[in-house]
């Protein structure tokens, strides 16, 4: 597979590597990167993996933070493969993710780092909320009404963990079009890793009408149900002492 890397300089002694998978994400990517930059110097590198975009995704990424961003261009492989590629490129001892259309809250990493210092092998999460992208008109905003209130951020964008812990669980399952994060967390639980879910808001998930799980709702529902069944079956086999 032919791939091109566009690299800008990164600080020495990295701590947190932030992986942003991006496919035709030029419209929102700058905002996502800005929400990472406000976390401060604890962010050692921002790795944007351009998943075969045909818009200005790579240019937007480098313009947003020319001294902090590494852009890796790859053929289109889907979000799981794109996240995995970002982890492979990462040099930090800690790993975090952010989807290119979502936003971190300003104290996301500060809150999670404190929790991780107390429990180094934990998967540290927080709360998430949905919001409708401000540029949408009233009709679209009514149709795409977000879920009310906050919910546990059991998604890749809510996670902070040590690189060695991520590697213990293994990569996201690139064969899954949806549900790759649910599958990853299920495997982590199966290995006895604990989730620490903070009460504070750490992630804002943008609804804009082109989100994969919204525009492919029927396929997503079917795949999530199939994944849930597979997880339950695996749990039953484990309890029965059968090979998984």
PDB file of C-alpha atoms in Angstrom:
ATOM      1  CA  UNK A   1       0.000   0.000   0.000  1.00  0.00           C
ATOM      2  CA  UNK A   2       1.428   3.364  -1.005  1.00  0.00           C
ATOM      3  CA  UNK A   3       1.420   5.920   1.805  1.00  0.00           C
ATOM      4  CA  UNK A   4       2.875   9.395   2.277  1.00  0.00           C
ATOM      5  CA  UNK A   5       3.861  10.936   5.600  1.00  0.00           C
ATOM      6  CA  UNK A   6       3.829  14.692   6.179  1.00  0.00           C
ATOM      7  CA  UNK A   7       5.654  15.416   9.410  1.00  0.00           C
ATOM      8  CA  UNK A   8       6.243  18.550  11.435  1.00  0.00           C
ATOM      9  CA  UNK A   9       8.568  18.739  14.417  1.00  0.00           C
ATOM     10  CA  UNK A  10       7.287  17.389  17.742  1.00  0.00           C
ATOM     11  CA  UNK A  11       8.485  18.138  21.279  1.00  0.00           C
ATOM     12  CA  UNK A  12      11.018  15.861  22.939  1.00  0.00           C
ATOM     13  CA  UNK A  13      10.032  13.571  25.829  1.00  0.00           C
ATOM     14  CA  UNK A  14       6.422  13.076  24.757  1.00  0.00           C
ATOM     15  CA  UNK A  15       3.795  12.119  27.278  1.00  0.00           C
ATOM     16  CA  UNK A  16       0.351  12.046  25.656  1.00  0.00           C
ATOM     17  CA  UNK A  17      -0.038  11.074  22.017  1.00  0.00           C
ATOM     18  CA  UNK A  18      -3.407  12.138  20.627  1.00  0.00           C
ATOM     19  CA  UNK A  19      -4.677  10.164  17.630  1.00  0.00           C
ATOM     20  CA  UNK A  20      -7.277  11.799  15.379  1.00  0.00           C
ATOM     21  CA  UNK A  21      -8.683   9.642  12.560  1.00  0.00           C
ATOM     22  CA  UNK A  22      -9.899  11.888   9.765  1.00  0.00           C
ATOM     23  CA  UNK A  23     -11.789  11.197   6.556  1.00  0.00           C
ATOM     24  CA  UNK A  24     -12.955  14.223   4.539  1.00  0.00           C
ATOM     25  CA  UNK A  25     -12.870  16.102   7.831  1.00  0.00           C
ATOM     26  CA  UNK A  26     -11.678  19.538   6.706  1.00  0.00           C
ATOM     27  CA  UNK A  27     -14.837  21.288   7.912  1.00  0.00           C
ATOM     28  CA  UNK A  28     -14.504  20.406  11.595  1.00  0.00           C
ATOM     29  CA  UNK A  29     -10.923  19.213  12.058  1.00  0.00           C
ATOM     30  CA  UNK A  30      -9.514  22.617  12.989  1.00  0.00           C
ATOM     31  CA  UNK A  31     -11.941  22.908  15.906  1.00  0.00           C
ATOM     32  CA  UNK A  32     -11.091  19.403  17.077  1.00  0.00           C
ATOM     33  CA  UNK A  33      -7.357  20.162  17.051  1.00  0.00           C
ATOM     34  CA  UNK A  34      -7.935  23.450  18.889  1.00  0.00           C
ATOM     35  CA  UNK A  35      -9.723  21.552  21.660  1.00  0.00           C
ATOM     36  CA  UNK A  36      -6.613  19.369  22.001  1.00  0.00           C
ATOM     37  CA  UNK A  37      -4.175  22.287  22.004  1.00  0.00           C
ATOM     38  CA  UNK A  38      -5.883  23.953  24.981  1.00  0.00           C
ATOM     39  CA  UNK A  39      -4.972  20.895  27.086  1.00  0.00           C
ATOM     40  CA  UNK A  40      -1.459  22.368  27.340  1.00  0.00           C
ATOM     41  CA  UNK A  41       2.051  21.014  26.935  1.00  0.00           C
ATOM     42  CA  UNK A  42       1.121  17.600  28.303  1.00  0.00           C
ATOM     43  CA  UNK A  43       0.069  16.911  24.702  1.00  0.00           C
ATOM     44  CA  UNK A  44       3.341  15.879  23.121  1.00  0.00           C
ATOM     45  CA  UNK A  45       2.046  15.104  19.653  1.00  0.00           C
ATOM     46  CA  UNK A  46      -1.153  15.167  17.656  1.00  0.00           C
ATOM     47  CA  UNK A  47      -1.280  12.444  15.024  1.00  0.00           C
ATOM     48  CA  UNK A  48      -3.884  13.023  12.337  1.00  0.00           C
ATOM     49  CA  UNK A  49      -4.348   9.957  10.148  1.00  0.00           C
ATOM     50  CA  UNK A  50      -5.888  11.062   6.858  1.00  0.00           C
ATOM     51  CA  UNK A  51      -7.988   8.095   5.794  1.00  0.00           C
ATOM     52  CA  UNK A  52      -7.846   8.648   2.039  1.00  0.00           C
ATOM     53  CA  UNK A  53      -9.591  12.029   2.076  1.00  0.00           C
ATOM     54  CA  UNK A  54     -10.246  13.924  -1.136  1.00  0.00           C
ATOM     55  CA  UNK A  55     -10.706  17.296   0.570  1.00  0.00           C
ATOM     56  CA  UNK A  56      -8.247  19.573   2.425  1.00  0.00           C
ATOM     57  CA  UNK A  57      -8.041  17.455   5.587  1.00  0.00           C
ATOM     58  CA  UNK A  58      -4.221  17.234   5.603  1.00  0.00           C
ATOM     59  CA  UNK A  59      -3.742  20.938   4.896  1.00  0.00           C
ATOM     60  CA  UNK A  60      -6.207  21.934   7.627  1.00  0.00           C
ATOM     61  CA  UNK A  61      -4.414  19.703  10.143  1.00  0.00           C
ATOM     62  CA  UNK A  62      -0.987  21.168   9.480  1.00  0.00           C
ATOM     63  CA  UNK A  63      -2.283  24.741   9.382  1.00  0.00           C
ATOM     64  CA  UNK A  64      -4.003  24.295  12.749  1.00  0.00           C
ATOM     65  CA  UNK A  65      -0.788  23.441  14.612  1.00  0.00           C
ATOM     66  CA  UNK A  66       2.290  23.318  12.349  1.00  0.00           C
ATOM     67  CA  UNK A  67       4.697  22.547  15.209  1.00  0.00           C
ATOM     68  CA  UNK A  68       2.537  20.005  17.016  1.00  0.00           C
ATOM     69  CA  UNK A  69       0.916  17.879  14.320  1.00  0.00           C
ATOM     70  CA  UNK A  70       2.046  14.831  12.407  1.00  0.00           C
ATOM     71  CA  UNK A  71      -0.152  13.952   9.444  1.00  0.00           C
ATOM     72  CA  UNK A  72      -0.059  10.422   8.079  1.00  0.00           C
ATOM     73  CA  UNK A  73      -1.821   9.865   4.756  1.00  0.00           C
ATOM     74  CA  UNK A  74      -3.111   6.368   4.034  1.00  0.00           C
ATOM     75  CA  UNK A  75      -5.478   4.643   1.679  1.00  0.00           C
ATOM     76  CA  UNK A  76      -9.063   4.518   2.914  1.00  0.00           C
ATOM     77  CA  UNK A  77      -9.376   1.732   5.478  1.00  0.00           C
ATOM     78  CA  UNK A  78     -12.095   2.787   7.915  1.00  0.00           C
ATOM     79  CA  UNK A  79     -11.995   4.285  11.373  1.00  0.00           C
ATOM     80  CA  UNK A  80     -10.643   1.239  13.247  1.00  0.00           C
ATOM     81  CA  UNK A  81      -7.699   0.761  10.883  1.00  0.00           C
ATOM     82  CA  UNK A  82      -7.081   4.512  10.947  1.00  0.00           C
ATOM     83  CA  UNK A  83      -6.948   4.629  14.749  1.00  0.00           C
ATOM     84  CA  UNK A  84      -4.637   1.613  14.772  1.00  0.00           C
ATOM     85  CA  UNK A  85      -2.294   3.331  12.332  1.00  0.00           C
ATOM     86  CA  UNK A  86      -2.210   6.367  14.583  1.00  0.00           C
ATOM     87  CA  UNK A  87      -1.259   4.268  17.596  1.00  0.00           C
ATOM     88  CA  UNK A  88       1.496   2.608  15.558  1.00  0.00           C
ATOM     89  CA  UNK A  89       2.906   6.074  14.786  1.00  0.00           C
ATOM     90  CA  UNK A  90       2.634   7.305  18.383  1.00  0.00           C
ATOM     91  CA  UNK A  91       5.680   7.784  20.597  1.00  0.00           C
ATOM     92  CA  UNK A  92       3.971   8.828  23.839  1.00  0.00           C
ATOM     93  CA  UNK A  93       3.603   6.715  26.946  1.00  0.00           C
ATOM     94  CA  UNK A  94      -0.092   7.642  27.102  1.00  0.00           C
ATOM     95  CA  UNK A  95      -2.673   7.316  24.335  1.00  0.00           C
ATOM     96  CA  UNK A  96      -5.838   9.330  23.731  1.00  0.00           C
ATOM     97  CA  UNK A  97      -8.217   9.560  20.783  1.00  0.00           C
ATOM     98  CA  UNK A  98     -10.510  12.203  19.337  1.00  0.00           C
ATOM     99  CA  UNK A  99     -12.778  11.913  16.307  1.00  0.00           C
ATOM    100  CA  UNK A 100     -12.237  14.737  13.827  1.00  0.00           C
ATOM    101  CA  UNK A 101     -15.726  16.199  14.284  1.00  0.00           C
ATOM    102  CA  UNK A 102     -15.853  16.068  18.092  1.00  0.00           C
ATOM    103  CA  UNK A 103     -14.420  18.300  20.821  1.00  0.00           C
ATOM    104  CA  UNK A 104     -12.639  17.762  24.120  1.00  0.00           C
ATOM    105  CA  UNK A 105     -13.527  19.960  27.072  1.00  0.00           C
ATOM    106  CA  UNK A 106     -10.656  22.208  28.243  1.00  0.00           C
ATOM    107  CA  UNK A 107      -9.696  20.169  31.340  1.00  0.00           C
ATOM    108  CA  UNK A 108     -10.187  16.729  29.810  1.00  0.00           C
ATOM    109  CA  UNK A 109      -6.598  15.540  30.085  1.00  0.00           C
ATOM    110  CA  UNK A 110      -5.877  17.275  33.398  1.00  0.00           C
ATOM    111  CA  UNK A 111      -8.776  15.460  35.039  1.00  0.00           C
ATOM    112  CA  UNK A 112      -7.904  12.122  33.497  1.00  0.00           C
ATOM    113  CA  UNK A 113      -4.184  12.365  34.235  1.00  0.00           C
ATOM    114  CA  UNK A 114      -4.926  12.839  37.935  1.00  0.00           C
ATOM    115  CA  UNK A 115      -7.066   9.694  37.904  1.00  0.00           C
ATOM    116  CA  UNK A 116      -4.465   7.758  35.940  1.00  0.00           C
ATOM    117  CA  UNK A 117      -1.729   8.743  38.384  1.00  0.00           C
ATOM    118  CA  UNK A 118      -3.837   7.178  41.147  1.00  0.00           C
ATOM    119  CA  UNK A 119      -4.576   4.011  39.159  1.00  0.00           C
ATOM    120  CA  UNK A 120      -1.947   3.564  36.432  1.00  0.00           C
ATOM    121  CA  UNK A 121      -3.472   0.549  34.655  1.00  0.00           C
ATOM    122  CA  UNK A 122      -6.994   1.942  34.484  1.00  0.00           C
ATOM    123  CA  UNK A 123      -8.960   2.960  31.427  1.00  0.00           C
ATOM    124  CA  UNK A 124      -9.896   6.516  32.376  1.00  0.00           C
ATOM    125  CA  UNK A 125     -13.103   7.918  30.910  1.00  0.00           C
ATOM    126  CA  UNK A 126     -15.526  10.689  31.798  1.00  0.00           C
ATOM    127  CA  UNK A 127     -18.877  12.039  30.703  1.00  0.00           C
ATOM    128  CA  UNK A 128     -19.975  12.949  27.180  1.00  0.00           C
ATOM    129  CA  UNK A 129     -22.729  15.101  25.758  1.00  0.00           C
ATOM    130  CA  UNK A 130     -24.077  15.521  22.248  1.00  0.00           C
ATOM    131  CA  UNK A 131     -24.568  18.834  20.465  1.00  0.00           C
ATOM    132  CA  UNK A 132     -25.959  19.785  17.076  1.00  0.00           C
ATOM    133  CA  UNK A 133     -23.408  21.588  14.933  1.00  0.00           C
ATOM    134  CA  UNK A 134     -24.213  25.328  15.051  1.00  0.00           C
ATOM    135  CA  UNK A 135     -24.155  25.882  11.281  1.00  0.00           C
ATOM    136  CA  UNK A 136     -27.215  23.681  10.713  1.00  0.00           C
ATOM    137  CA  UNK A 137     -30.601  25.266  10.100  1.00  0.00           C
ATOM    138  CA  UNK A 138     -33.627  24.982  12.367  1.00  0.00           C
ATOM    139  CA  UNK A 139     -35.185  22.086  10.447  1.00  0.00           C
ATOM    140  CA  UNK A 140     -32.001  20.034  10.570  1.00  0.00           C
ATOM    141  CA  UNK A 141     -31.488  20.873  14.238  1.00  0.00           C
ATOM    142  CA  UNK A 142     -34.996  19.611  15.044  1.00  0.00           C
ATOM    143  CA  UNK A 143     -34.476  16.420  13.038  1.00  0.00           C
ATOM    144  CA  UNK A 144     -31.085  15.698  14.609  1.00  0.00           C
ATOM    145  CA  UNK A 145     -32.031  16.434  18.203  1.00  0.00           C
ATOM    146  CA  UNK A 146     -29.238  15.225  20.510  1.00  0.00           C
ATOM    147  CA  UNK A 147     -29.759  12.876  23.412  1.00  0.00           C
ATOM    148  CA  UNK A 148     -30.496  14.968  26.520  1.00  0.00           C
ATOM    149  CA  UNK A 149     -28.031  15.242  29.357  1.00  0.00           C
ATOM    150  CA  UNK A 150     -24.703  13.573  29.904  1.00  0.00           C
ATOM    151  CA  UNK A 151     -23.741   9.939  29.498  1.00  0.00           C
ATOM    152  CA  UNK A 152     -20.591   7.904  30.236  1.00  0.00           C
ATOM    153  CA  UNK A 153     -18.105   8.493  27.419  1.00  0.00           C
ATOM    154  CA  UNK A 154     -17.682   4.817  26.522  1.00  0.00           C
ATOM    155  CA  UNK A 155     -16.176   5.713  23.167  1.00  0.00           C
ATOM    156  CA  UNK A 156     -12.623   6.092  21.910  1.00  0.00           C
ATOM    157  CA  UNK A 157     -12.769   9.883  22.228  1.00  0.00           C
ATOM    158  CA  UNK A 158     -13.420   9.608  25.958  1.00  0.00           C
ATOM    159  CA  UNK A 159     -10.462   7.344  26.720  1.00  0.00           C
ATOM    160  CA  UNK A 160      -7.026   7.960  28.217  1.00  0.00           C
ATOM    161  CA  UNK A 161      -4.768   4.998  28.985  1.00  0.00           C
ATOM    162  CA  UNK A 162      -1.147   3.970  29.013  1.00  0.00           C
ATOM    163  CA  UNK A 163       0.308   2.737  25.742  1.00  0.00           C
ATOM    164  CA  UNK A 164       1.279  -0.564  27.340  1.00  0.00           C
ATOM    165  CA  UNK A 165      -2.327  -1.066  28.472  1.00  0.00           C
ATOM    166  CA  UNK A 166      -3.648  -0.370  24.977  1.00  0.00           C
ATOM    167  CA  UNK A 167      -1.145  -2.849  23.556  1.00  0.00           C
ATOM    168  CA  UNK A 168      -2.238  -5.461  26.112  1.00  0.00           C
ATOM    169  CA  UNK A 169      -5.814  -5.238  24.829  1.00  0.00           C
ATOM    170  CA  UNK A 170      -4.674  -5.059  21.220  1.00  0.00           C
ATOM    171  CA  UNK A 171      -5.787  -2.974  18.240  1.00  0.00           C
ATOM    172  CA  UNK A 172      -9.320  -2.066  17.264  1.00  0.00           C
ATOM    173  CA  UNK A 173     -10.978  -4.733  15.127  1.00  0.00           C
ATOM    174  CA  UNK A 174     -10.659  -3.327  11.607  1.00  0.00           C
ATOM    175  CA  UNK A 175     -13.205  -5.824  10.267  1.00  0.00           C
ATOM    176  CA  UNK A 176     -15.999  -3.964  12.058  1.00  0.00           C
ATOM    177  CA  UNK A 177     -17.684  -1.071  10.258  1.00  0.00           C
ATOM    178  CA  UNK A 178     -19.234   0.021  13.576  1.00  0.00           C
ATOM    179  CA  UNK A 179     -18.916  -1.115  17.165  1.00  0.00           C
ATOM    180  CA  UNK A 180     -15.120  -1.289  17.150  1.00  0.00           C
ATOM    181  CA  UNK A 181     -14.865   0.701  20.385  1.00  0.00           C
ATOM    182  CA  UNK A 182     -17.504  -1.419  22.156  1.00  0.00           C
ATOM    183  CA  UNK A 183     -15.599  -4.524  21.120  1.00  0.00           C
ATOM    184  CA  UNK A 184     -12.310  -3.038  22.376  1.00  0.00           C
ATOM    185  CA  UNK A 185     -13.755  -2.147  25.791  1.00  0.00           C
ATOM    186  CA  UNK A 186     -15.308  -5.615  26.056  1.00  0.00           C
ATOM    187  CA  UNK A 187     -11.913  -7.215  25.415  1.00  0.00           C
ATOM    188  CA  UNK A 188     -10.351  -4.932  28.014  1.00  0.00           C
ATOM    189  CA  UNK A 189     -12.918  -5.997  30.611  1.00  0.00           C
ATOM    190  CA  UNK A 190     -12.273  -9.612  29.720  1.00  0.00           C
ATOM    191  CA  UNK A 191      -8.627  -9.055  30.638  1.00  0.00           C
ATOM    192  CA  UNK A 192      -9.606  -7.643  34.024  1.00  0.00           C
ATOM    193  CA  UNK A 193      -8.804  -4.013  33.242  1.00  0.00           C
ATOM    194  CA  UNK A 194     -10.847  -1.519  35.226  1.00  0.00           C
ATOM    195  CA  UNK A 195     -12.687   1.515  33.882  1.00  0.00           C
ATOM    196  CA  UNK A 196     -12.548   4.694  35.944  1.00  0.00           C
ATOM    197  CA  UNK A 197     -15.445   6.898  34.811  1.00  0.00           C
ATOM    198  CA  UNK A 198     -15.132  10.473  36.048  1.00  0.00           C
ATOM    199  CA  UNK A 199     -18.180  12.595  36.846  1.00  0.00           C
ATOM    200  CA  UNK A 200     -16.862  15.520  34.825  1.00  0.00           C
ATOM    201  CA  UNK A 201     -17.665  16.271  31.186  1.00  0.00           C
ATOM    202  CA  UNK A 202     -14.697  15.409  28.960  1.00  0.00           C
ATOM    203  CA  UNK A 203     -16.158  14.993  25.461  1.00  0.00           C
ATOM    204  CA  UNK A 204     -18.650  16.844  23.265  1.00  0.00           C
ATOM    205  CA  UNK A 205     -19.923  14.733  20.367  1.00  0.00           C
ATOM    206  CA  UNK A 206     -21.018  16.707  17.335  1.00  0.00           C
ATOM    207  CA  UNK A 207     -24.155  15.778  15.388  1.00  0.00           C
ATOM    208  CA  UNK A 208     -24.046  17.184  11.875  1.00  0.00           C
ATOM    209  CA  UNK A 209     -26.088  14.922   9.630  1.00  0.00           C
ATOM    210  CA  UNK A 210     -23.118  13.247   7.979  1.00  0.00           C
ATOM    211  CA  UNK A 211     -22.059  11.213  11.008  1.00  0.00           C
ATOM    212  CA  UNK A 212     -21.541   7.591  10.048  1.00  0.00           C
ATOM    213  CA  UNK A 213     -23.826   6.121  12.692  1.00  0.00           C
ATOM    214  CA  UNK A 214     -26.580   8.572  11.775  1.00  0.00           C
ATOM    215  CA  UNK A 215     -26.440   8.212   7.998  1.00  0.00           C
ATOM    216  CA  UNK A 216     -26.107   4.411   8.242  1.00  0.00           C
ATOM    217  CA  UNK A 217     -28.526   3.931  11.142  1.00  0.00           C
ATOM    218  CA  UNK A 218     -30.074   0.645   9.993  1.00  0.00           C
ATOM    219  CA  UNK A 219     -26.709  -0.986   9.302  1.00  0.00           C
ATOM    220  CA  UNK A 220     -25.309   0.366  12.560  1.00  0.00           C
ATOM    221  CA  UNK A 221     -28.225  -1.013  14.606  1.00  0.00           C
ATOM    222  CA  UNK A 222     -27.854  -4.445  12.997  1.00  0.00           C
ATOM    223  CA  UNK A 223     -24.099  -4.524  13.578  1.00  0.00           C
ATOM    224  CA  UNK A 224     -24.399  -3.354  17.195  1.00  0.00           C
ATOM    225  CA  UNK A 225     -26.974  -6.069  17.912  1.00  0.00           C
ATOM    226  CA  UNK A 226     -24.723  -8.687  16.315  1.00  0.00           C
ATOM    227  CA  UNK A 227     -21.795  -7.442  18.388  1.00  0.00           C
ATOM    228  CA  UNK A 228     -23.834  -7.507  21.597  1.00  0.00           C
ATOM    229  CA  UNK A 229     -24.895 -11.093  20.882  1.00  0.00           C
ATOM    230  CA  UNK A 230     -21.286 -12.122  20.186  1.00  0.00           C
ATOM    231  CA  UNK A 231     -20.159 -10.528  23.458  1.00  0.00           C
ATOM    232  CA  UNK A 232     -22.873 -12.354  25.426  1.00  0.00           C
ATOM    233  CA  UNK A 233     -21.997 -15.638  23.751  1.00  0.00           C
ATOM    234  CA  UNK A 234     -18.326 -15.134  24.587  1.00  0.00           C
ATOM    235  CA  UNK A 235     -19.226 -14.391  28.222  1.00  0.00           C
ATOM    236  CA  UNK A 236     -21.316 -17.565  28.469  1.00  0.00           C
ATOM    237  CA  UNK A 237     -18.481 -19.657  27.029  1.00  0.00           C
ATOM    238  CA  UNK A 238     -16.023 -18.145  29.498  1.00  0.00           C
ATOM    239  CA  UNK A 239     -18.322 -18.953  32.439  1.00  0.00           C
ATOM    240  CA  UNK A 240     -18.719 -22.500  31.151  1.00  0.00           C
ATOM    241  CA  UNK A 241     -14.964 -22.886  30.798  1.00  0.00           C
ATOM    242  CA  UNK A 242     -15.175 -23.299  27.042  1.00  0.00           C
ATOM    243  CA  UNK A 243     -12.624 -21.771  24.659  1.00  0.00           C
ATOM    244  CA  UNK A 244     -13.652 -18.316  23.418  1.00  0.00           C
TER     245      UNK A 244
END
